[in-house]
Amino acid sequence: MTSELLLEVINLKTRFHVAEGTVYAVNGISLSINQGETIAVVGESGCGKSVTMLSVLRLISIPPGEIASGEALYLGRDLFKLPEAEMERIRGKEIAMVFQDSMTSLNPVLTIGRQLTEPLQTHLGLDKQKARQRAIELLELVGISDPARRLNDYPHQYSGGMRQRVMIAMALACMPSLLIADEPTTALDVTIQAQIIELVEHLREKLNMSVIWITHDLGVVAEIAERVIVMYAGFIVEEALVDDLYEEPRHPYTQALLAALPRIEQRRDQRLRSIPGAPPNLLIEPKGCPFTARCEYGFEHCLVEMPPLIQVGTNHQCACWFDLSAGKPR
């Protein structure tokens, strides 16, 4: 991993103004990724993982969405201040995103070949023949057999795993510096999941690409990431190197997530652990720590002030008023 900073997000706040009120989706997120690094962004559904990345790429609908504050510095340039034409050049060419539902992300009435060659002609200026040849190479790269023939097929003629491979091929078409993978294995069976994870890891090494892997599954994180960011209710609650996070989680939410993972040594009559309660209502402006109502360590101060991310170890930060390792409030 090189030390060159590729993307830095500073104090990002994203809101959605809907009929019921304002949804506080992302609440002051700051994160960064270096060239060639893989980070995982983890948290349950609705915690703001995808909205954070869609905001960075300016892909949220405005209105009802609004980027209320923050910066997204890509190689030093603030993406939020660039003209739309410049953003269109960066999206797909330099930063690419793979979405979780390949069936709705691919156009059902266009052939796979058409959908693959279009970005090559738009962003790289390739002629029709060269774009087709490159598309064949890309399908081969992601493990689609007989790629020249399969270019003429439509999305419904591919299996779920193959469609996800096509989505990865499309994302890699212009050799981006950063790939954002938004739960790309969620709808796939375990065997295909493992193949997709292995494929992304292989391509990352081959292309020296940075990867942000968005997931709610802590089980896959150890295989792919060097660093993990844990999100809850639009906040980052913990950030650590992957080994440190598994060995010593310092936030009660991370601890509860890891405790809920099924284990090989678990007896068949043992119940899986779950986190009691439900996530907070994001229509209510956050005040204090959003995990307090579900936290066994919560006390009065947690209700009135959101804890900042503090250093709890080398490359390890946590936002909690309770010190788990000491067993007492900070």
Short mmCIF file of C-alpha atoms in Angstrom, two decimals:
data_model
loop_
_atom_site.label_atom_id
_atom_site.label_comp_id
_atom_site.label_asym_id
_atom_site.label_seq_id
_atom_site.Cartn_x
_atom_site.Cartn_y
_atom_site.Cartn_z
CA MET A 1 0.00 0.00 0.00
CA THR A 2 1.37 3.38 -0.93
CA SER A 3 0.86 6.37 1.32
CA GLU A 4 -0.58 8.66 -1.38
CA LEU A 5 -3.98 9.94 -0.28
CA LEU A 6 -6.60 9.27 -2.96
CA LEU A 7 -9.91 10.36 -1.43
CA GLU A 8 -10.64 12.27 1.76
CA VAL A 9 -14.20 12.96 2.93
CA ILE A 10 -14.46 15.68 5.59
CA ASN A 11 -17.51 16.32 7.81
CA LEU A 12 -20.09 15.09 5.28
CA LYS A 13 -23.73 15.71 6.22
CA THR A 14 -26.52 14.51 3.93
CA ARG A 15 -30.21 15.22 4.51
CA PHE A 16 -33.42 14.18 2.75
CA HIS A 17 -36.38 16.54 2.96
CA VAL A 18 -39.49 14.37 2.69
CA ALA A 19 -43.20 14.87 3.50
CA GLU A 20 -42.73 13.51 7.04
CA GLY A 21 -39.83 15.87 7.79
CA THR A 22 -36.03 15.82 7.44
CA VAL A 23 -34.16 12.52 7.35
CA TYR A 24 -30.74 12.91 9.01
CA ALA A 25 -29.06 10.24 6.87
CA VAL A 26 -25.36 11.12 7.24
CA ASN A 27 -24.16 13.13 10.23
CA GLY A 28 -20.64 14.47 9.92
CA ILE A 29 -18.72 11.58 8.34
CA SER A 30 -14.95 11.91 7.82
CA LEU A 31 -12.96 9.14 6.15
CA SER A 32 -10.02 8.63 3.81
CA ILE A 33 -8.52 6.01 1.53
CA ASN A 34 -5.01 5.71 0.12
CA GLN A 35 -3.89 4.53 -3.31
CA GLY A 36 -4.06 0.72 -3.53
CA GLU A 37 -5.84 0.32 -0.18
CA THR A 38 -9.02 -1.65 0.53
CA ILE A 39 -11.35 -0.43 3.27
CA ALA A 40 -14.69 -1.87 4.36
CA VAL A 41 -17.62 0.27 5.50
CA VAL A 42 -19.80 -1.84 7.79
CA GLY A 43 -23.18 -1.38 9.45
CA GLU A 44 -26.78 -2.55 9.37
CA SER A 45 -29.25 -1.45 6.69
CA GLY A 46 -30.15 2.24 6.85
CA CYS A 47 -26.99 3.34 8.71
CA GLY A 48 -25.86 5.63 5.86
CA LYS A 49 -23.16 3.52 4.16
CA SER A 50 -24.55 3.74 0.63
CA VAL A 51 -25.81 7.32 1.03
CA THR A 52 -22.29 8.40 2.04
CA MET A 53 -20.80 7.01 -1.18
CA LEU A 54 -23.66 8.20 -3.40
CA SER A 55 -23.18 11.68 -1.89
CA VAL A 56 -19.45 11.59 -2.68
CA LEU A 57 -20.28 10.77 -6.32
CA ARG A 58 -23.12 13.33 -6.33
CA LEU A 59 -25.61 10.66 -7.30
CA ILE A 60 -28.32 11.47 -4.74
CA SER A 61 -31.46 13.14 -6.10
CA ILE A 62 -31.53 16.86 -5.24
CA PRO A 63 -34.30 17.47 -4.12
CA PRO A 64 -35.29 15.68 -1.90
CA GLY A 65 -31.63 15.05 -1.03
CA GLU A 66 -29.22 17.74 0.09
CA ILE A 67 -25.50 17.71 0.87
CA ALA A 68 -25.77 20.04 3.86
CA SER A 69 -22.03 20.35 4.48
CA GLY A 70 -18.66 18.76 3.91
CA GLU A 71 -15.90 18.23 1.38
CA ALA A 72 -14.94 15.24 -0.78
CA LEU A 73 -11.34 15.77 -1.84
CA TYR A 74 -10.33 13.46 -4.69
CA LEU A 75 -6.62 13.94 -5.40
CA GLY A 76 -6.99 17.34 -3.74
CA ARG A 77 -10.03 18.52 -5.75
CA ASP A 78 -13.36 18.99 -3.98
CA LEU A 79 -15.89 16.89 -5.92
CA PHE A 80 -18.76 18.98 -4.51
CA LYS A 81 -17.44 22.10 -6.22
CA LEU A 82 -16.71 20.65 -9.66
CA PRO A 83 -18.99 21.45 -12.64
CA GLU A 84 -21.36 18.58 -13.53
CA ALA A 85 -19.52 17.97 -16.83
CA GLU A 86 -16.27 17.36 -14.91
CA MET A 87 -18.09 15.07 -12.44
CA GLU A 88 -19.45 13.02 -15.34
CA ARG A 89 -15.89 12.53 -16.58
CA ILE A 90 -14.70 11.39 -13.13
CA ARG A 91 -17.65 9.06 -12.53
CA GLY A 92 -16.99 5.80 -14.32
CA LYS A 93 -13.56 6.83 -15.58
CA GLU A 94 -11.71 7.53 -12.32
CA ILE A 95 -14.19 6.46 -9.64
CA ALA A 96 -16.53 3.58 -10.45
CA MET A 97 -19.35 2.02 -8.44
CA VAL A 98 -20.79 -1.50 -8.47
CA PHE A 99 -24.36 -1.59 -7.14
CA GLN A 100 -25.88 -4.43 -5.16
CA ASP A 101 -28.75 -5.32 -7.49
CA SER A 102 -27.31 -6.18 -10.88
CA MET A 103 -30.72 -6.88 -12.46
CA THR A 104 -31.98 -3.33 -11.87
CA SER A 105 -28.58 -1.75 -12.62
CA LEU A 106 -28.34 -3.30 -16.10
CA ASN A 107 -30.69 -2.13 -18.85
CA PRO A 108 -32.91 -5.14 -19.71
CA VAL A 109 -33.50 -4.07 -23.34
CA LEU A 110 -29.85 -3.52 -24.32
CA THR A 111 -27.31 -6.25 -24.98
CA ILE A 112 -24.42 -6.70 -22.57
CA GLY A 113 -22.10 -5.69 -25.43
CA ARG A 114 -23.90 -2.38 -25.96
CA GLN A 115 -23.78 -1.58 -22.24
CA LEU A 116 -20.08 -2.43 -22.01
CA THR A 117 -18.92 -0.59 -25.14
CA GLU A 118 -20.82 2.66 -24.45
CA PRO A 119 -18.56 3.88 -21.58
CA LEU A 120 -15.48 2.85 -23.57
CA GLN A 121 -16.59 5.00 -26.50
CA THR A 122 -17.74 7.88 -24.26
CA HIS A 123 -14.82 8.08 -21.81
CA LEU A 124 -11.91 6.61 -23.79
CA GLY A 125 -12.93 7.66 -27.32
CA LEU A 126 -12.53 4.14 -28.74
CA ASP A 127 -14.13 3.36 -32.09
CA LYS A 128 -16.79 0.64 -32.33
CA GLN A 129 -14.41 -2.19 -33.23
CA LYS A 130 -11.81 -1.38 -30.56
CA ALA A 131 -14.53 -0.91 -27.93
CA ARG A 132 -15.94 -4.35 -28.80
CA GLN A 133 -12.49 -5.95 -28.55
CA ARG A 134 -11.93 -4.28 -25.18
CA ALA A 135 -15.37 -5.46 -24.00
CA ILE A 136 -14.43 -9.05 -24.88
CA GLU A 137 -11.18 -8.67 -22.89
CA LEU A 138 -13.11 -7.29 -19.90
CA LEU A 139 -15.58 -10.19 -19.86
CA GLU A 140 -12.64 -12.57 -20.07
CA LEU A 141 -10.95 -10.71 -17.19
CA VAL A 142 -13.96 -11.27 -14.92
CA GLY A 143 -14.26 -14.94 -15.84
CA ILE A 144 -17.13 -15.04 -18.38
CA SER A 145 -16.56 -17.94 -20.74
CA ASP A 146 -17.00 -17.52 -24.52
CA PRO A 147 -17.09 -13.70 -24.12
CA ALA A 148 -17.35 -12.85 -27.84
CA ARG A 149 -20.64 -14.74 -28.11
CA ARG A 150 -21.99 -13.62 -24.71
CA LEU A 151 -21.67 -9.94 -25.72
CA ASN A 152 -24.80 -10.40 -27.83
CA ASP A 153 -26.87 -11.71 -24.90
CA TYR A 154 -29.27 -9.70 -22.74
CA PRO A 155 -29.07 -9.43 -18.92
CA HIS A 156 -31.87 -11.99 -18.33
CA GLN A 157 -29.75 -14.60 -20.16
CA TYR A 158 -27.07 -14.36 -17.45
CA SER A 159 -27.23 -15.87 -13.96
CA GLY A 160 -27.08 -13.59 -10.89
CA GLY A 161 -23.37 -14.26 -10.34
CA MET A 162 -22.58 -13.63 -14.02
CA ARG A 163 -24.56 -10.38 -14.02
CA GLN A 164 -22.56 -9.22 -11.02
CA ARG A 165 -19.35 -10.06 -12.91
CA VAL A 166 -20.62 -7.98 -15.84
CA MET A 167 -21.26 -5.07 -13.44
CA ILE A 168 -17.65 -5.37 -12.23
CA ALA A 169 -16.42 -5.49 -15.85
CA MET A 170 -18.41 -2.31 -16.61
CA ALA A 171 -16.96 -0.60 -13.53
CA LEU A 172 -13.43 -1.59 -14.55
CA ALA A 173 -13.87 -0.65 -18.21
CA CYS A 174 -11.99 2.64 -17.91
CA MET A 175 -9.43 1.37 -15.35
CA PRO A 176 -10.60 3.54 -12.41
CA SER A 177 -8.34 4.50 -9.51
CA LEU A 178 -11.15 3.78 -7.03
CA LEU A 179 -13.83 1.08 -7.08
CA ILE A 180 -16.80 1.44 -4.72
CA ALA A 181 -18.53 -1.93 -4.29
CA ASP A 182 -21.96 -1.49 -2.66
CA GLU A 183 -22.89 -4.88 -1.17
CA PRO A 184 -22.15 -6.60 -4.50
CA THR A 185 -22.59 -10.12 -3.08
CA THR A 186 -25.80 -9.64 -1.04
CA ALA A 187 -28.21 -11.49 -3.35
CA LEU A 188 -25.76 -14.27 -4.29
CA ASP A 189 -25.24 -17.71 -2.77
CA VAL A 190 -22.17 -18.33 -0.62
CA THR A 191 -20.08 -20.02 -3.34
CA ILE A 192 -20.65 -17.20 -5.84
CA GLN A 193 -20.02 -14.64 -3.05
CA ALA A 194 -16.59 -16.15 -2.45
CA GLN A 195 -15.81 -16.07 -6.19
CA ILE A 196 -16.78 -12.37 -6.49
CA ILE A 197 -14.70 -11.43 -3.41
CA GLU A 198 -11.73 -13.34 -4.82
CA LEU A 199 -12.20 -11.69 -8.22
CA VAL A 200 -12.26 -8.15 -6.79
CA GLU A 201 -9.17 -8.87 -4.69
CA HIS A 202 -7.33 -10.29 -7.72
CA LEU A 203 -8.25 -7.26 -9.87
CA ARG A 204 -7.27 -4.83 -7.11
CA GLU A 205 -3.77 -6.34 -6.97
CA LYS A 206 -3.48 -6.51 -10.75
CA LEU A 207 -4.61 -2.92 -11.37
CA ASN A 208 -3.28 -1.32 -8.10
CA MET A 209 -6.79 -0.04 -7.52
CA SER A 210 -8.30 1.26 -4.27
CA VAL A 211 -11.51 -0.43 -3.11
CA ILE A 212 -14.26 0.72 -0.74
CA TRP A 213 -16.36 -2.35 0.07
CA ILE A 214 -19.76 -1.50 1.59
CA THR A 215 -21.34 -4.38 3.52
CA HIS A 216 -23.50 -5.31 6.50
CA ASP A 217 -21.69 -8.66 6.76
CA LEU A 218 -18.69 -8.62 9.09
CA GLY A 219 -18.00 -12.20 8.01
CA VAL A 220 -16.59 -11.14 4.62
CA VAL A 221 -14.62 -8.16 5.91
CA ALA A 222 -11.63 -10.14 7.19
CA GLU A 223 -11.07 -11.57 3.70
CA ILE A 224 -10.94 -8.31 1.79
CA ALA A 225 -10.17 -5.25 3.92
CA GLU A 226 -7.10 -3.79 5.55
CA ARG A 227 -9.11 -1.23 7.50
CA VAL A 228 -12.72 -1.20 8.71
CA ILE A 229 -15.10 1.71 9.33
CA VAL A 230 -18.18 0.86 11.42
CA MET A 231 -21.24 3.08 10.92
CA TYR A 232 -24.40 3.44 12.97
CA ALA A 233 -27.33 5.83 12.34
CA GLY A 234 -25.31 8.10 10.06
CA PHE A 235 -22.23 8.29 12.31
CA ILE A 236 -18.85 6.55 12.30
CA VAL A 237 -18.62 4.80 15.68
CA GLU A 238 -15.36 2.89 15.21
CA GLU A 239 -12.44 2.70 12.78
CA ALA A 240 -9.55 0.24 13.01
CA LEU A 241 -7.22 -2.11 11.18
CA VAL A 242 -9.17 -5.30 10.49
CA ASP A 243 -7.17 -7.54 12.88
CA ASP A 244 -7.45 -5.02 15.73
CA LEU A 245 -11.21 -4.72 15.23
CA TYR A 246 -11.75 -8.49 15.46
CA GLU A 247 -9.34 -8.97 18.36
CA GLU A 248 -10.51 -6.03 20.48
CA PRO A 249 -13.63 -4.14 19.38
CA ARG A 250 -13.84 -0.94 21.42
CA HIS A 251 -17.41 0.18 20.69
CA PRO A 252 -20.42 -1.67 22.18
CA TYR A 253 -22.11 -1.76 18.75
CA THR A 254 -19.08 -3.37 17.06
CA GLN A 255 -18.83 -5.81 19.97
CA ALA A 256 -22.50 -6.72 19.55
CA LEU A 257 -22.12 -7.14 15.75
CA LEU A 258 -19.18 -9.52 16.21
CA ALA A 259 -21.01 -11.45 18.95
CA ALA A 260 -23.93 -11.97 16.54
CA LEU A 261 -21.73 -13.77 13.98
CA PRO A 262 -22.32 -17.55 13.82
CA ARG A 263 -19.26 -19.52 14.97
CA ILE A 264 -17.95 -22.95 13.93
CA GLU A 265 -17.59 -24.09 17.56
CA GLN A 266 -21.16 -23.02 18.42
CA ARG A 267 -23.41 -25.86 19.64
CA ARG A 268 -26.54 -26.58 17.61
CA ASP A 269 -28.78 -25.88 20.62
CA GLN A 270 -27.18 -22.44 21.21
CA ARG A 271 -29.22 -19.47 20.05
CA LEU A 272 -27.55 -16.87 17.85
CA ARG A 273 -27.08 -13.58 19.68
CA SER A 274 -28.94 -10.52 18.45
CA ILE A 275 -28.84 -6.81 19.27
CA PRO A 276 -31.96 -5.85 21.26
CA GLY A 277 -34.14 -2.94 20.21
CA ALA A 278 -34.17 -1.10 16.88
CA PRO A 279 -32.12 1.67 15.22
CA PRO A 280 -33.23 5.24 16.01
CA ASN A 281 -35.74 7.16 13.92
CA LEU A 282 -33.64 9.23 11.49
CA LEU A 283 -36.46 11.81 11.22
CA ILE A 284 -35.45 12.99 14.69
CA GLU A 285 -32.33 15.19 14.77
CA PRO A 286 -29.64 13.22 16.60
CA LYS A 287 -28.72 14.34 20.10
CA GLY A 288 -26.29 12.28 22.09
CA CYS A 289 -25.10 8.81 21.09
CA PRO A 290 -27.64 7.12 18.77
CA PHE A 291 -26.81 3.64 20.15
CA THR A 292 -27.67 4.51 23.78
CA ALA A 293 -31.16 2.94 23.77
CA ARG A 294 -29.69 -0.45 22.74
CA CYS A 295 -26.45 -0.24 24.73
CA GLU A 296 -25.87 -2.14 27.98
CA TYR A 297 -23.13 0.34 28.99
CA GLY A 298 -25.12 3.54 28.39
CA PHE A 299 -25.37 6.20 31.10
CA GLU A 300 -26.76 9.75 31.43
CA HIS A 301 -24.05 11.62 29.53
CA CYS A 302 -24.59 9.38 26.45
CA LEU A 303 -28.06 10.89 26.02
CA VAL A 304 -26.92 14.51 25.81
CA GLU A 305 -23.67 14.54 23.80
CA MET A 306 -22.43 12.54 20.83
CA PRO A 307 -18.92 11.28 21.69
CA PRO A 308 -16.15 12.31 19.27
CA LEU A 309 -13.92 9.72 17.59
CA ILE A 310 -10.96 9.38 19.94
CA GLN A 311 -7.70 7.46 19.56
CA VAL A 312 -7.87 4.21 21.57
CA GLY A 313 -4.87 2.49 19.97
CA THR A 314 -2.51 2.69 17.02
CA ASN A 315 -4.74 3.28 13.94
CA HIS A 316 -7.78 2.60 16.14
CA GLN A 317 -10.51 5.17 16.86
CA CYS A 318 -13.77 4.83 18.73
CA ALA A 319 -16.71 7.15 19.53
CA CYS A 320 -17.93 6.04 22.96
CA TRP A 321 -18.17 7.61 26.41
CA PHE A 322 -17.59 4.19 28.00
CA ASP A 323 -14.13 2.63 28.00
CA LEU A 324 -14.75 -1.06 27.32
CA SER A 325 -11.16 -2.12 28.07
CA ALA A 326 -11.17 -0.34 31.45
CA GLY A 327 -14.77 -1.25 32.20
CA LYS A 328 -15.75 2.31 33.25
CA PRO A 329 -16.84 5.68 31.75
CA ARG A 330 -14.03 7.73 30.19
#
